[in-house]
Amino acid sequence: MAASFKLRPAAPQESAALSALALRSKGHWGYGPEFMAKCVGPLTISPETIGSGLVMAAQCTLSEDLFGVCHVTVAGKHASLEKLFVDPGAMGLGVGRALFDWAAETARAAGCNSMVIESDPDAEAFYKRMGAVRVGEAPSEVIPGRMLPMLVLRIG
C-alpha cells in the first residue's frame, strides 16, 4: 500500500527538518557536493519564514515523516512560488501536485492574478504539467552566470 499524506501548516520548530528535506530533494537531481554546499543558505526555511503562515508541509498520515514543503509569497496581485520540494522517497505520491495546488489556491484567495516560479531546470516539466508557462530566465542565486527557467501560472 502506498503511503498517504496530509497537508498542514508548517511549524516553526520544523525549520531544520524542512530545510534538510529541501536539500535532499535538490540533491535528487544529481548535483555535486560543491553545488549542494552553495544551496544550503538559499534552501534554508527559517522559523520566521514559517511564521508568515505561507509555508505548507506534507506529512505522512501513518507517521511523523515529512514528505514535502511549499512556500509561497504574495505581493499585491502577484505571488511567487519560493520553494516546493518533495522528499525523494515520496516522489510519485502526488505530494508535489497537492502542494502546488495549495500554492495556487493561496494566491487566488489573496486576489493574485499570477504566480511566478523560478524553477530548477529538472523541475520545469513538472511546472508545465501544472499549467505554468515559461516566460524567460532568471539568474541563479547560487551559481553566477547560471540561468534558471522562469515560469508564470495565470490564476484569474
mmCIF file of N, CA and C in Angstrom, residues 52-117:
data_model
loop_
_atom_site.group_PDB
_atom_site.id
_atom_site.type_symbol
_atom_site.label_atom_id
_atom_site.label_comp_id
_atom_site.label_asym_id
_atom_site.label_seq_id
_atom_site.Cartn_x
_atom_site.Cartn_y
_atom_site.Cartn_z
ATOM 1 N N SER A 52 5.295 33.164 8.808
ATOM 2 C CA SER A 52 4.495 34.002 7.904
ATOM 3 C C SER A 52 3.140 33.370 7.618
ATOM 4 N N GLY A 53 3.017 32.062 7.877
ATOM 5 C CA GLY A 53 1.764 31.369 7.607
ATOM 6 C C GLY A 53 1.621 30.908 6.176
ATOM 7 N N LEU A 54 2.640 31.143 5.346
ATOM 8 C CA LEU A 54 2.554 30.776 3.943
ATOM 9 C C LEU A 54 3.507 29.637 3.599
ATOM 10 N N VAL A 55 3.720 28.759 4.571
ATOM 11 C CA VAL A 55 4.536 27.562 4.369
ATOM 12 C C VAL A 55 3.685 26.353 4.744
ATOM 13 N N MET A 56 3.542 25.450 3.789
ATOM 14 C CA MET A 56 2.727 24.253 3.992
ATOM 15 C C MET A 56 3.646 23.036 3.985
ATOM 16 N N ALA A 57 3.359 22.100 4.873
ATOM 17 C CA ALA A 57 4.098 20.843 4.928
ATOM 18 C C ALA A 57 3.172 19.708 4.502
ATOM 19 N N ALA A 58 3.767 18.701 3.880
ATOM 20 C CA ALA A 58 3.062 17.461 3.587
ATOM 21 C C ALA A 58 3.627 16.416 4.542
ATOM 22 N N GLN A 59 2.749 15.786 5.287
ATOM 23 C CA GLN A 59 3.171 14.810 6.297
ATOM 24 C C GLN A 59 2.502 13.475 6.027
ATOM 25 N N CYS A 60 3.253 12.406 6.208
ATOM 26 C CA CYS A 60 2.716 11.055 6.089
ATOM 27 C C CYS A 60 1.596 10.885 7.116
ATOM 28 N N THR A 61 0.506 10.252 6.710
ATOM 29 C CA THR A 61 -0.610 10.047 7.642
ATOM 30 C C THR A 61 -0.341 8.906 8.613
ATOM 31 N N LEU A 62 0.670 8.090 8.331
ATOM 32 C CA LEU A 62 0.965 6.932 9.177
ATOM 33 C C LEU A 62 2.124 7.168 10.135
ATOM 34 N N SER A 63 2.794 8.304 9.998
ATOM 35 C CA SER A 63 3.964 8.584 10.836
ATOM 36 C C SER A 63 4.159 10.095 10.928
ATOM 37 N N GLU A 64 5.242 10.486 11.546
ATOM 38 C CA GLU A 64 5.593 11.911 11.640
ATOM 39 C C GLU A 64 6.454 12.358 10.454
ATOM 40 N N ASP A 65 6.739 11.448 9.510
ATOM 41 C CA ASP A 65 7.631 11.764 8.388
ATOM 42 C C ASP A 65 7.086 12.914 7.558
ATOM 43 N N LEU A 66 7.989 13.824 7.205
ATOM 44 C CA LEU A 66 7.643 14.938 6.330
ATOM 45 C C LEU A 66 7.933 14.529 4.895
ATOM 46 N N PHE A 67 6.943 14.698 4.029
ATOM 47 C CA PHE A 67 7.062 14.296 2.632
ATOM 48 C C PHE A 67 7.348 15.471 1.708
ATOM 49 N N GLY A 68 7.021 16.705 2.121
ATOM 50 C CA GLY A 68 7.214 17.845 1.234
ATOM 51 C C GLY A 68 7.005 19.147 1.948
ATOM 52 N N VAL A 69 7.412 20.218 1.254
ATOM 53 C CA VAL A 69 7.263 21.573 1.792
ATOM 54 C C VAL A 69 7.047 22.548 0.639
ATOM 55 N N CYS A 70 6.252 23.563 0.889
ATOM 56 C CA CYS A 70 5.964 24.593 -0.111
ATOM 57 C C CYS A 70 5.879 25.944 0.578
ATOM 58 N N HIS A 71 6.483 26.956 -0.046
ATOM 59 C CA HIS A 71 6.442 28.325 0.470
ATOM 60 C C HIS A 71 6.044 29.248 -0.669
ATOM 61 N N VAL A 72 5.006 30.024 -0.451
ATOM 62 C CA VAL A 72 4.544 30.997 -1.433
ATOM 63 C C VAL A 72 4.533 32.372 -0.782
ATOM 64 N N THR A 73 4.845 33.410 -1.551
ATOM 65 C CA THR A 73 4.727 34.780 -1.059
ATOM 66 C C THR A 73 3.727 35.525 -1.933
ATOM 67 N N VAL A 74 3.106 36.526 -1.360
ATOM 68 C CA VAL A 74 2.103 37.323 -2.055
ATOM 69 C C VAL A 74 2.456 38.792 -1.912
ATOM 70 N N ALA A 75 2.450 39.500 -3.048
ATOM 71 C CA ALA A 75 2.688 40.950 -3.066
ATOM 72 C C ALA A 75 1.706 41.560 -4.059
ATOM 73 N N GLY A 76 0.700 42.215 -3.525
ATOM 74 C CA GLY A 76 -0.307 42.807 -4.406
ATOM 75 C C GLY A 76 -1.045 41.731 -5.173
ATOM 76 N N LYS A 77 -1.067 41.856 -6.494
ATOM 77 C CA LYS A 77 -1.768 40.904 -7.364
ATOM 78 C C LYS A 77 -0.872 39.781 -7.856
ATOM 79 N N HIS A 78 0.360 39.719 -7.341
ATOM 80 C CA HIS A 78 1.317 38.719 -7.810
ATOM 81 C C HIS A 78 1.810 37.848 -6.654
ATOM 82 N N ALA A 79 1.961 36.591 -6.954
ATOM 83 C CA ALA A 79 2.508 35.639 -5.986
ATOM 84 C C ALA A 79 3.783 35.046 -6.559
ATOM 85 N N SER A 80 4.627 34.568 -5.677
ATOM 86 C CA SER A 80 5.841 33.860 -6.092
ATOM 87 C C SER A 80 5.895 32.529 -5.369
ATOM 88 N N LEU A 81 6.158 31.480 -6.125
ATOM 89 C CA LEU A 81 6.394 30.180 -5.528
ATOM 90 C C LEU A 81 7.864 30.147 -5.140
ATOM 91 N N GLU A 82 8.125 30.342 -3.867
ATOM 92 C CA GLU A 82 9.505 30.451 -3.381
ATOM 93 C C GLU A 82 10.187 29.094 -3.287
ATOM 94 N N LYS A 83 9.461 28.108 -2.788
ATOM 95 C CA LYS A 83 10.026 26.770 -2.617
ATOM 96 C C LYS A 83 8.914 25.743 -2.773
ATOM 97 N N LEU A 84 9.255 24.646 -3.431
ATOM 98 C CA LEU A 84 8.383 23.484 -3.471
ATOM 99 C C LEU A 84 9.313 22.283 -3.604
ATOM 100 N N PHE A 85 9.399 21.500 -2.548
ATOM 101 C CA PHE A 85 10.301 20.357 -2.524
ATOM 102 C C PHE A 85 9.576 19.137 -1.985
ATOM 103 N N VAL A 86 9.857 17.993 -2.602
ATOM 104 C CA VAL A 86 9.291 16.715 -2.191
ATOM 105 C C VAL A 86 10.447 15.792 -1.845
ATOM 106 N N ASP A 87 10.342 15.115 -0.717
ATOM 107 C CA ASP A 87 11.364 14.161 -0.332
ATOM 108 C C ASP A 87 11.459 13.092 -1.424
ATOM 109 N N PRO A 88 12.684 12.715 -1.828
ATOM 110 C CA PRO A 88 12.820 11.715 -2.897
ATOM 111 C C PRO A 88 12.037 10.431 -2.643
ATOM 112 N N GLY A 89 11.925 9.992 -1.412
ATOM 113 C CA GLY A 89 11.182 8.782 -1.104
ATOM 114 C C GLY A 89 9.678 8.924 -1.262
ATOM 115 N N ALA A 90 9.188 10.155 -1.365
ATOM 116 C CA ALA A 90 7.752 10.398 -1.504
ATOM 117 C C ALA A 90 7.374 10.863 -2.909
ATOM 118 N N MET A 91 8.348 10.912 -3.811
ATOM 119 C CA MET A 91 8.040 11.332 -5.183
ATOM 120 C C MET A 91 7.123 10.305 -5.832
ATOM 121 N N GLY A 92 6.179 10.792 -6.603
ATOM 122 C CA GLY A 92 5.233 9.920 -7.281
ATOM 123 C C GLY A 92 3.953 9.665 -6.511
ATOM 124 N N LEU A 93 3.836 10.237 -5.314
ATOM 125 C CA LEU A 93 2.634 10.038 -4.498
ATOM 126 C C LEU A 93 1.598 11.154 -4.672
ATOM 127 N N GLY A 94 1.926 12.180 -5.460
ATOM 128 C CA GLY A 94 1.020 13.309 -5.625
ATOM 129 C C GLY A 94 1.291 14.456 -4.674
ATOM 130 N N VAL A 95 2.388 14.370 -3.919
ATOM 131 C CA VAL A 95 2.730 15.416 -2.952
ATOM 132 C C VAL A 95 2.999 16.744 -3.661
ATOM 133 N N GLY A 96 3.803 16.705 -4.719
ATOM 134 C CA GLY A 96 4.133 17.932 -5.439
ATOM 135 C C GLY A 96 2.895 18.608 -6.003
ATOM 136 N N ARG A 97 2.033 17.831 -6.609
ATOM 137 C CA ARG A 97 0.783 18.384 -7.169
ATOM 138 C C ARG A 97 -0.070 19.007 -6.070
ATOM 139 N N ALA A 98 -0.208 18.319 -4.937
ATOM 140 C CA ALA A 98 -1.032 18.840 -3.842
ATOM 141 C C ALA A 98 -0.453 20.146 -3.300
ATOM 142 N N LEU A 99 0.860 20.197 -3.139
ATOM 143 C CA LEU A 99 1.492 21.425 -2.640
ATOM 144 C C LEU A 99 1.366 22.551 -3.664
ATOM 145 N N PHE A 100 1.537 22.238 -4.939
ATOM 146 C CA PHE A 100 1.389 23.255 -5.977
ATOM 147 C C PHE A 100 -0.048 23.785 -6.002
ATOM 148 N N ASP A 101 -1.009 22.889 -5.927
ATOM 149 C CA ASP A 101 -2.418 23.314 -5.906
ATOM 150 C C ASP A 101 -2.693 24.209 -4.709
ATOM 151 N N TRP A 102 -2.109 23.880 -3.550
ATOM 152 C CA TRP A 102 -2.276 24.733 -2.363
ATOM 153 C C TRP A 102 -1.707 26.123 -2.626
ATOM 154 N N ALA A 103 -0.504 26.193 -3.222
ATOM 155 C CA ALA A 103 0.121 27.493 -3.508
ATOM 156 C C ALA A 103 -0.743 28.309 -4.461
ATOM 157 N N ALA A 104 -1.245 27.677 -5.513
ATOM 158 C CA ALA A 104 -2.081 28.385 -6.479
ATOM 159 C C ALA A 104 -3.375 28.864 -5.834
ATOM 160 N N GLU A 105 -3.991 28.033 -5.005
ATOM 161 C CA GLU A 105 -5.236 28.426 -4.333
ATOM 162 C C GLU A 105 -4.973 29.540 -3.318
ATOM 163 N N THR A 106 -3.844 29.496 -2.630
ATOM 164 C CA THR A 106 -3.476 30.556 -1.690
ATOM 165 C C THR A 106 -3.333 31.878 -2.432
ATOM 166 N N ALA A 107 -2.671 31.840 -3.581
ATOM 167 C CA ALA A 107 -2.507 33.047 -4.396
ATOM 168 C C ALA A 107 -3.858 33.552 -4.892
ATOM 169 N N ARG A 108 -4.693 32.640 -5.359
ATOM 170 C CA ARG A 108 -6.023 33.008 -5.858
ATOM 171 C C ARG A 108 -6.850 33.651 -4.750
ATOM 172 N N ALA A 109 -6.830 33.059 -3.562
ATOM 173 C CA ALA A 109 -7.601 33.581 -2.437
ATOM 174 C C ALA A 109 -7.108 34.963 -1.999
ATOM 175 N N ALA A 110 -5.835 35.254 -2.252
ATOM 176 C CA ALA A 110 -5.271 36.564 -1.903
ATOM 177 C C ALA A 110 -5.534 37.604 -2.994
ATOM 178 N N GLY A 111 -6.222 37.202 -4.057
ATOM 179 C CA GLY A 111 -6.561 38.128 -5.130
ATOM 180 C C GLY A 111 -5.490 38.266 -6.202
ATOM 181 N N CYS A 112 -4.536 37.348 -6.224
ATOM 182 C CA CYS A 112 -3.463 37.406 -7.223
ATOM 183 C C CYS A 112 -3.978 36.943 -8.587
ATOM 184 N N ASN A 113 -3.367 37.491 -9.634
ATOM 185 C CA ASN A 113 -3.723 37.034 -10.978
ATOM 186 C C ASN A 113 -2.619 36.215 -11.631
ATOM 187 N N SER A 114 -1.484 36.078 -10.932
ATOM 188 C CA SER A 114 -0.407 35.242 -11.459
ATOM 189 C C SER A 114 0.494 34.787 -10.320
ATOM 190 N N MET A 115 1.238 33.701 -10.609
ATOM 191 C CA MET A 115 2.237 33.208 -9.673
ATOM 192 C C MET A 115 3.508 32.927 -10.470
ATOM 193 N N VAL A 116 4.602 33.548 -10.061
ATOM 194 C CA VAL A 116 5.890 33.402 -10.725
ATOM 195 C C VAL A 116 6.657 32.248 -10.087
ATOM 196 N N ILE A 117 7.345 31.490 -10.928
ATOM 197 C CA ILE A 117 8.109 30.331 -10.471
ATOM 198 C C ILE A 117 9.489 30.381 -11.107
#
